[in-house]
Coordinates of C-alpha atoms in Angstrom, one line a residue:
M725 CA -21.7 -27.4 46.8
S726 CA -23.3 -25.1 43.6
S727 CA -21.7 -23.0 41.8
N728 CA -22.4 -19.6 40.6
R729 CA -21.2 -19.4 36.8
P730 CA -24.2 -19.9 34.7
T731 CA -24.4 -22.7 32.5
E732 CA -23.9 -22.3 28.5
V733 CA -27.5 -22.1 26.7
P734 CA -26.8 -23.8 23.3
D735 CA -27.2 -22.0 19.6
E736 CA -30.0 -23.6 19.3
L737 CA -32.4 -23.4 22.7
V738 CA -31.9 -19.5 22.1
A739 CA -33.0 -20.0 18.4
A740 CA -35.7 -21.3 19.5
L741 CA -36.9 -18.9 22.5
L742 CA -35.5 -15.5 20.4
P743 CA -38.0 -14.5 16.6
P744 CA -35.5 -14.7 13.9
L745 CA -33.4 -12.4 12.1
D746 CA -33.7 -10.6 8.9
P747 CA -31.0 -11.2 6.3
P748 CA -28.5 -9.0 6.4
P749 CA -29.1 -6.8 2.7
V750 CA -25.6 -7.9 1.1
L751 CA -23.2 -10.2 2.4
D752 CA -20.1 -7.5 3.6
V753 CA -18.0 -7.2 6.3
D754 CA -19.2 -3.9 7.4
T755 CA -23.5 -4.8 6.9
L756 CA -22.2 -7.9 8.7
L757 CA -21.2 -6.0 11.3
A758 CA -23.6 -4.4 11.8
W759 CA -26.0 -7.0 11.5
F760 CA -24.1 -8.9 14.8
A761 CA -23.8 -5.7 16.1
S762 CA -28.2 -5.6 15.8
L763 CA -28.3 -8.6 17.6
D764 CA -30.3 -8.9 21.1
P765 CA -27.5 -9.3 24.3
L766 CA -27.5 -13.1 25.0
R767 CA -27.6 -13.5 21.3
R768 CA -24.2 -11.2 20.9
G769 CA -22.8 -12.7 24.3
L770 CA -22.6 -16.6 23.5
R771 CA -19.2 -15.3 21.8
A772 CA -16.5 -13.2 21.7
P773 CA -15.8 -9.5 19.4
S774 CA -13.6 -11.5 17.5
T775 CA -15.6 -13.8 16.8
W776 CA -18.4 -12.7 15.4
R777 CA -15.5 -10.7 13.0
A778 CA -13.7 -13.9 12.0
Y779 CA -17.6 -14.6 10.9
A780 CA -18.6 -11.2 9.2
V781 CA -14.8 -12.1 7.3
D782 CA -15.9 -15.6 6.7
L783 CA -19.4 -15.6 5.4
T784 CA -17.9 -12.2 2.9
H785 CA -15.8 -15.1 1.1
F786 CA -19.1 -17.0 0.9
G787 CA -21.1 -15.0 -0.2
E788 CA -18.4 -13.5 -3.0
W789 CA -17.8 -17.2 -4.0
C790 CA -21.5 -17.2 -4.5
T791 CA -22.6 -14.4 -6.6
L792 CA -19.7 -15.0 -8.8
Q793 CA -21.3 -18.9 -9.4
G794 CA -24.8 -17.2 -9.9
R795 CA -25.9 -18.7 -6.4
D796 CA -27.7 -17.6 -2.8
P797 CA -25.9 -17.7 -0.2
L798 CA -28.6 -16.8 2.6
P799 CA -30.1 -19.8 3.0
A800 CA -27.8 -22.2 0.8
A801 CA -28.9 -24.8 -0.3
P802 CA -26.8 -28.5 0.7
E803 CA -24.8 -28.6 -2.6
T804 CA -23.5 -24.8 -2.8
V805 CA -22.0 -25.2 0.7
A806 CA -20.7 -28.2 -0.1
D807 CA -19.5 -27.2 -3.6
Y808 CA -17.8 -24.3 -2.0
L809 CA -15.8 -26.4 0.2
S810 CA -14.4 -28.5 -2.8
A811 CA -13.2 -25.0 -4.7
Q812 CA -11.4 -23.4 -1.7
V813 CA -9.8 -25.9 -0.3
E814 CA -6.4 -25.8 -2.1
S815 CA -6.7 -22.9 -1.3
F816 CA -7.1 -22.3 2.3
S817 CA -6.3 -24.7 5.4
I818 CA -9.2 -27.1 6.9
A819 CA -9.3 -25.0 9.7
T820 CA -9.7 -21.6 7.6
L821 CA -12.5 -23.7 6.2
Q822 CA -13.8 -25.0 8.8
R823 CA -14.5 -22.0 10.2
R824 CA -16.2 -20.8 7.5
L825 CA -18.6 -23.5 7.7
A826 CA -18.9 -22.6 11.7
A827 CA -19.6 -18.6 10.6
I828 CA -22.2 -20.2 7.9
A829 CA -24.4 -22.4 10.0
V830 CA -24.7 -19.7 12.5
A831 CA -25.8 -17.3 10.2
H832 CA -28.3 -20.0 9.2
G833 CA -29.7 -20.1 12.9
L834 CA -30.1 -16.3 13.0
L835 CA -32.3 -16.6 9.9
G836 CA -34.2 -18.7 12.1
V837 CA -33.5 -21.7 9.0
P838 CA -32.3 -24.7 8.5
S839 CA -28.0 -24.9 7.8
P840 CA -27.1 -26.6 5.2
T841 CA -23.7 -27.8 6.9
D842 CA -25.7 -30.5 9.1
T843 CA -27.0 -31.8 6.5
E844 CA -25.6 -35.5 5.5
H845 CA -24.4 -34.5 1.4
V846 CA -22.1 -31.8 3.0
G847 CA -21.4 -34.4 5.7
L848 CA -19.8 -36.7 4.1
V849 CA -18.3 -34.1 1.4
W850 CA -16.4 -32.4 4.1
R851 CA -15.5 -35.6 5.5
G852 CA -13.8 -36.5 2.2
L853 CA -11.9 -33.5 2.1
R854 CA -9.9 -33.5 5.8
R855 CA -9.6 -36.9 4.9
V856 CA -7.6 -36.3 1.5
H857 CA -6.1 -32.3 2.6
G858 CA -6.2 -32.2 6.5
P859 CA -2.9 -31.4 9.0
G860 CA 0.4 -33.4 7.2
R861 CA -0.9 -32.3 3.9
R862 CA 2.0 -30.6 2.4
R863 CA 0.1 -26.9 0.3
R864 CA 1.5 -25.8 -2.5
R865 CA 3.6 -22.2 -1.6
V866 CA 3.1 -19.6 -3.4
D867 CA 5.9 -17.6 -5.6
A868 CA 7.4 -14.4 -4.0
L869 CA 7.0 -11.0 -5.2
E870 CA 9.9 -9.2 -4.9
T871 CA 11.0 -6.4 -4.9
R872 CA 11.6 -6.4 -8.7
G873 CA 8.7 -8.2 -8.7
L874 CA 6.3 -5.7 -7.8
V875 CA 7.6 -3.2 -10.5
D876 CA 7.2 -5.4 -13.0
L877 CA 3.6 -5.6 -11.8
L878 CA 3.3 -1.8 -11.3
A879 CA 4.5 -0.6 -14.9
P880 CA 1.8 -1.3 -17.4
L881 CA -0.3 0.9 -14.5
E882 CA -1.7 3.9 -16.0
D883 CA -3.8 7.0 -15.0
T884 CA -7.8 4.6 -13.9
V885 CA -9.2 4.8 -11.0
M886 CA -8.6 1.1 -10.6
D887 CA -5.1 1.3 -11.5
H888 CA -4.8 3.7 -8.9
R889 CA -7.4 2.2 -6.7
D890 CA -4.5 -1.4 -7.4
R891 CA -1.1 0.1 -7.2
A892 CA -1.7 2.0 -3.7
L893 CA -3.1 -2.0 -2.8
L894 CA -0.3 -3.2 -4.4
V895 CA 2.9 -1.0 -2.9
L896 CA 1.7 -1.0 0.6
G897 CA 0.5 -4.1 0.4
F898 CA 4.1 -5.3 0.1
A899 CA 6.1 -2.5 1.9
G900 CA 3.6 -3.5 5.3
A901 CA 4.2 -6.8 4.6
L902 CA -0.2 -7.7 5.0
R903 CA -1.8 -10.5 4.3
R904 CA -4.6 -9.7 2.0
S905 CA -7.6 -9.9 4.7
E906 CA -5.2 -7.1 6.5
L907 CA -5.4 -5.2 3.1
S908 CA -9.6 -5.7 2.9
A909 CA -10.1 -4.5 6.3
L910 CA -8.4 -0.9 6.4
D911 CA -10.2 2.3 6.5
V912 CA -8.8 4.6 5.2
T913 CA -8.7 6.3 8.7
D914 CA -6.3 3.9 9.7
V915 CA -3.5 5.3 7.5
V916 CA -2.7 8.1 8.3
A917 CA 0.0 10.3 6.3
E918 CA 2.7 12.5 6.8
P919 CA 5.6 14.0 4.4
E920 CA 7.6 11.5 4.6
R921 CA 5.8 8.4 5.7
L922 CA 2.4 6.7 6.3
L923 CA 1.5 5.1 10.1
V924 CA -0.5 2.4 9.2
T925 CA -2.5 0.8 12.1
V926 CA -3.5 -3.3 11.0
R927 CA -5.5 -5.4 13.1
A928 CA -6.2 -8.7 12.0
N929 CA -9.4 -10.1 11.4
G930 CA -10.6 -12.4 14.0
S931 CA -8.1 -10.7 16.9
R932 CA -8.6 -7.8 18.9
D933 CA -4.7 -7.6 17.7
E934 CA -3.2 -4.3 15.8
R935 CA -0.2 -3.0 15.7
V936 CA 0.9 0.4 14.1
V937 CA 3.4 0.1 11.0
E938 CA 6.1 2.6 9.1
L939 CA 6.1 2.5 5.3
P940 CA 9.0 5.7 4.6
R941 CA 8.5 7.9 1.9
G942 CA 9.9 5.4 -1.4
H943 CA 12.5 6.9 -4.1
R944 CA 11.2 5.3 -6.9
L945 CA 8.2 7.4 -7.9
E946 CA 6.0 4.3 -9.1
T947 CA 7.5 2.3 -5.9
C948 CA 6.8 4.7 -2.9
P949 CA 4.0 4.3 -0.3
V950 CA 3.4 7.8 0.6
R951 CA 2.2 9.0 -2.6
S952 CA 0.6 6.0 -4.2
W953 CA -1.6 6.1 -1.3
R954 CA -2.0 10.3 -2.3
R955 CA -2.5 9.8 -5.5
W956 CA -5.3 7.1 -4.9
T957 CA -7.6 9.1 -2.0
E958 CA -7.6 11.8 -4.5
V959 CA -8.6 10.7 -7.3
A960 CA -11.2 8.3 -5.2
R961 CA -12.0 11.8 -3.0
L962 CA -11.7 9.5 0.2
T963 CA -12.1 10.5 3.6
E964 CA -13.0 7.6 5.5
G965 CA -14.6 3.8 5.3
P966 CA -13.0 1.3 3.4
A967 CA -9.7 1.9 1.9
F968 CA -9.9 0.0 -1.1
R969 CA -13.1 -0.5 -2.4
R970 CA -14.4 -2.7 -5.6
M971 CA -15.2 -1.5 -9.0
T972 CA -18.1 -1.9 -11.1
K973 CA -18.4 -4.7 -13.7
G974 CA -15.1 -3.2 -16.2
G975 CA -14.0 -1.0 -13.7
R976 CA -15.6 2.5 -15.1
S977 CA -16.4 3.5 -11.9
L978 CA -15.9 2.8 -7.4
R979 CA -18.8 1.1 -5.5
P980 CA -19.2 1.8 -1.8
E981 CA -18.6 -1.5 -1.2
R982 CA -15.2 -2.9 1.0
L983 CA -13.0 -5.1 -1.1
G984 CA -13.2 -8.7 -0.1
D985 CA -9.6 -10.6 0.7
R986 CA -11.1 -12.8 -2.1
G987 CA -10.9 -9.4 -4.5
V988 CA -7.3 -8.8 -3.1
A989 CA -6.4 -12.0 -4.0
E990 CA -8.1 -11.2 -7.5
V991 CA -6.1 -8.0 -7.7
V992 CA -2.9 -9.7 -7.5
K993 CA -3.6 -12.5 -10.3
R994 CA -4.8 -10.1 -12.4
R995 CA -1.9 -7.7 -12.2
T996 CA 0.2 -10.9 -12.5
L997 CA -0.9 -11.9 -16.1
D998 CA -1.0 -8.4 -17.2
A999 CA 2.4 -8.8 -16.5
G1000 CA 3.6 -11.3 -18.1
L1001 CA 3.9 -13.8 -15.4
D1002 CA 2.0 -17.4 -14.9
P1003 CA -0.6 -16.2 -12.4
S1004 CA -1.2 -19.5 -10.7
L1005 CA 2.1 -19.2 -9.1
F1006 CA 0.4 -15.7 -7.1
S1007 CA -1.6 -15.5 -4.6
G1008 CA -2.4 -12.3 -2.1
H1009 CA 0.2 -13.6 0.1
S1010 CA 2.9 -13.0 -2.5
L1011 CA 3.7 -9.6 -1.6
R1012 CA 3.6 -11.1 2.4
A1013 CA 6.3 -13.5 1.3
G1014 CA 8.3 -11.0 -1.4
F1015 CA 8.8 -8.4 1.6
V1016 CA 10.1 -10.9 4.0
T1017 CA 12.3 -12.9 1.8
A1018 CA 13.2 -9.6 -0.2
A1019 CA 14.5 -7.8 3.2
T1020 CA 16.1 -11.3 4.9
R1021 CA 18.2 -10.7 1.8
A1022 CA 19.1 -7.9 2.9
G1023 CA 20.7 -8.8 5.8
V1024 CA 17.4 -6.9 8.0
P1025 CA 17.8 -8.6 11.6
G1026 CA 14.7 -10.9 11.4
V1027 CA 13.6 -8.7 14.7
S1028 CA 13.1 -5.9 13.0
I1029 CA 11.1 -8.3 10.3
A1030 CA 8.5 -9.2 11.9
R1031 CA 8.4 -6.2 13.9
Q1032 CA 6.7 -5.0 10.5
T1033 CA 4.4 -8.3 9.7
G1034 CA 3.5 -9.6 13.1
H1035 CA 5.3 -12.7 13.0
R1036 CA 5.4 -14.3 16.8
S1037 CA 7.7 -16.6 15.7
A1038 CA 10.9 -17.3 14.1
A1039 CA 9.4 -20.7 12.4
A1040 CA 6.4 -18.8 10.7
L1041 CA 8.6 -15.9 10.0
A1042 CA 11.2 -18.3 8.2
A1043 CA 8.1 -19.6 6.4
C1044 CA 7.1 -16.4 4.0
V1045 CA 11.4 -17.0 3.2
R1046 CA 11.1 -18.2 -0.3
E1047 CA 15.1 -19.1 -0.6
D1048 CA 15.7 -19.9 -4.7
R1049 CA 18.9 -19.0 -4.5
P1050 CA 21.6 -18.3 -1.8
F1051 CA 21.1 -15.3 1.0
P1052 CA 24.0 -13.1 1.4
G1053 CA 25.6 -14.1 5.4
N1054 CA 24.7 -17.7 5.1
P1055 CA 26.2 -19.4 8.3
A1056 CA 27.6 -22.2 6.5
A1057 CA 30.5 -19.8 4.7
H1058 CA 31.7 -18.3 7.7
V1059 CA 32.2 -21.5 9.7
G1060 CA 36.1 -22.7 8.1
L1061 CA 34.8 -25.5 4.8

């Protein structure tokens, strides 16, 4: 009996049938999404839109690392990819790095050049990393930045463009319990400012899912989401495009490119260092973990916290809590011990 299902076309065959693309001028999320959107329907239809967006995020991170290392990302040498994996394995899961390998392979296929991911050198390094860092290993948990820690990070900030950007990023990241990828993906039009609140549309990278989080006006000027956001957009004269953008070397002026998720983490680390803290103990996730921990200590119900964070399970939400001191209302205190 014949089937009406179309036969899946392998990437290799598509690459052989269709002409290669010119490389994108830069590797950032917006440029890569436009590059993928220019694909012919056959190649674009091989993957879901959410997968193309995930690849754009992955390639942006790879490109930022290559820039810092003075290496070419497209096309990339096998040694570059192998060193990238080795450098990132302590920060990202094996599953995330596997997706980044796929993104690198697809990008090289679109250029019509051999992928470094297919070489023996990268294969040997990848197998070794999976053996040592694969499922079952205990990952290092970064410290949480609770409200007091956030205040400490904001205290040294002054009136420069970079300071206003970093203040808005840190405050919105904390109050919205946003992942660093979600902060990076924010556009100016995703944030609706009202007198007493911000309504922020959050899109998870690699997913069509979105949620709207409400950030109320704060009691203190330095930690107020509404005033931090308004001041940042006024100083930077932002009306559209990426909400958080890169700065020129030395932070003298604003660039049009989106601040990548790695850039978000670097803001957190730099500001913890300025506040006299050990930056090795913190990362972009520290804001999200800090919000969940502070809200849990305040007795906020888990369902309300999850509505803000977008967590879909109690176990995932609980993993964000840092239990370095007793929580109020601990059930063990109410069972007659």
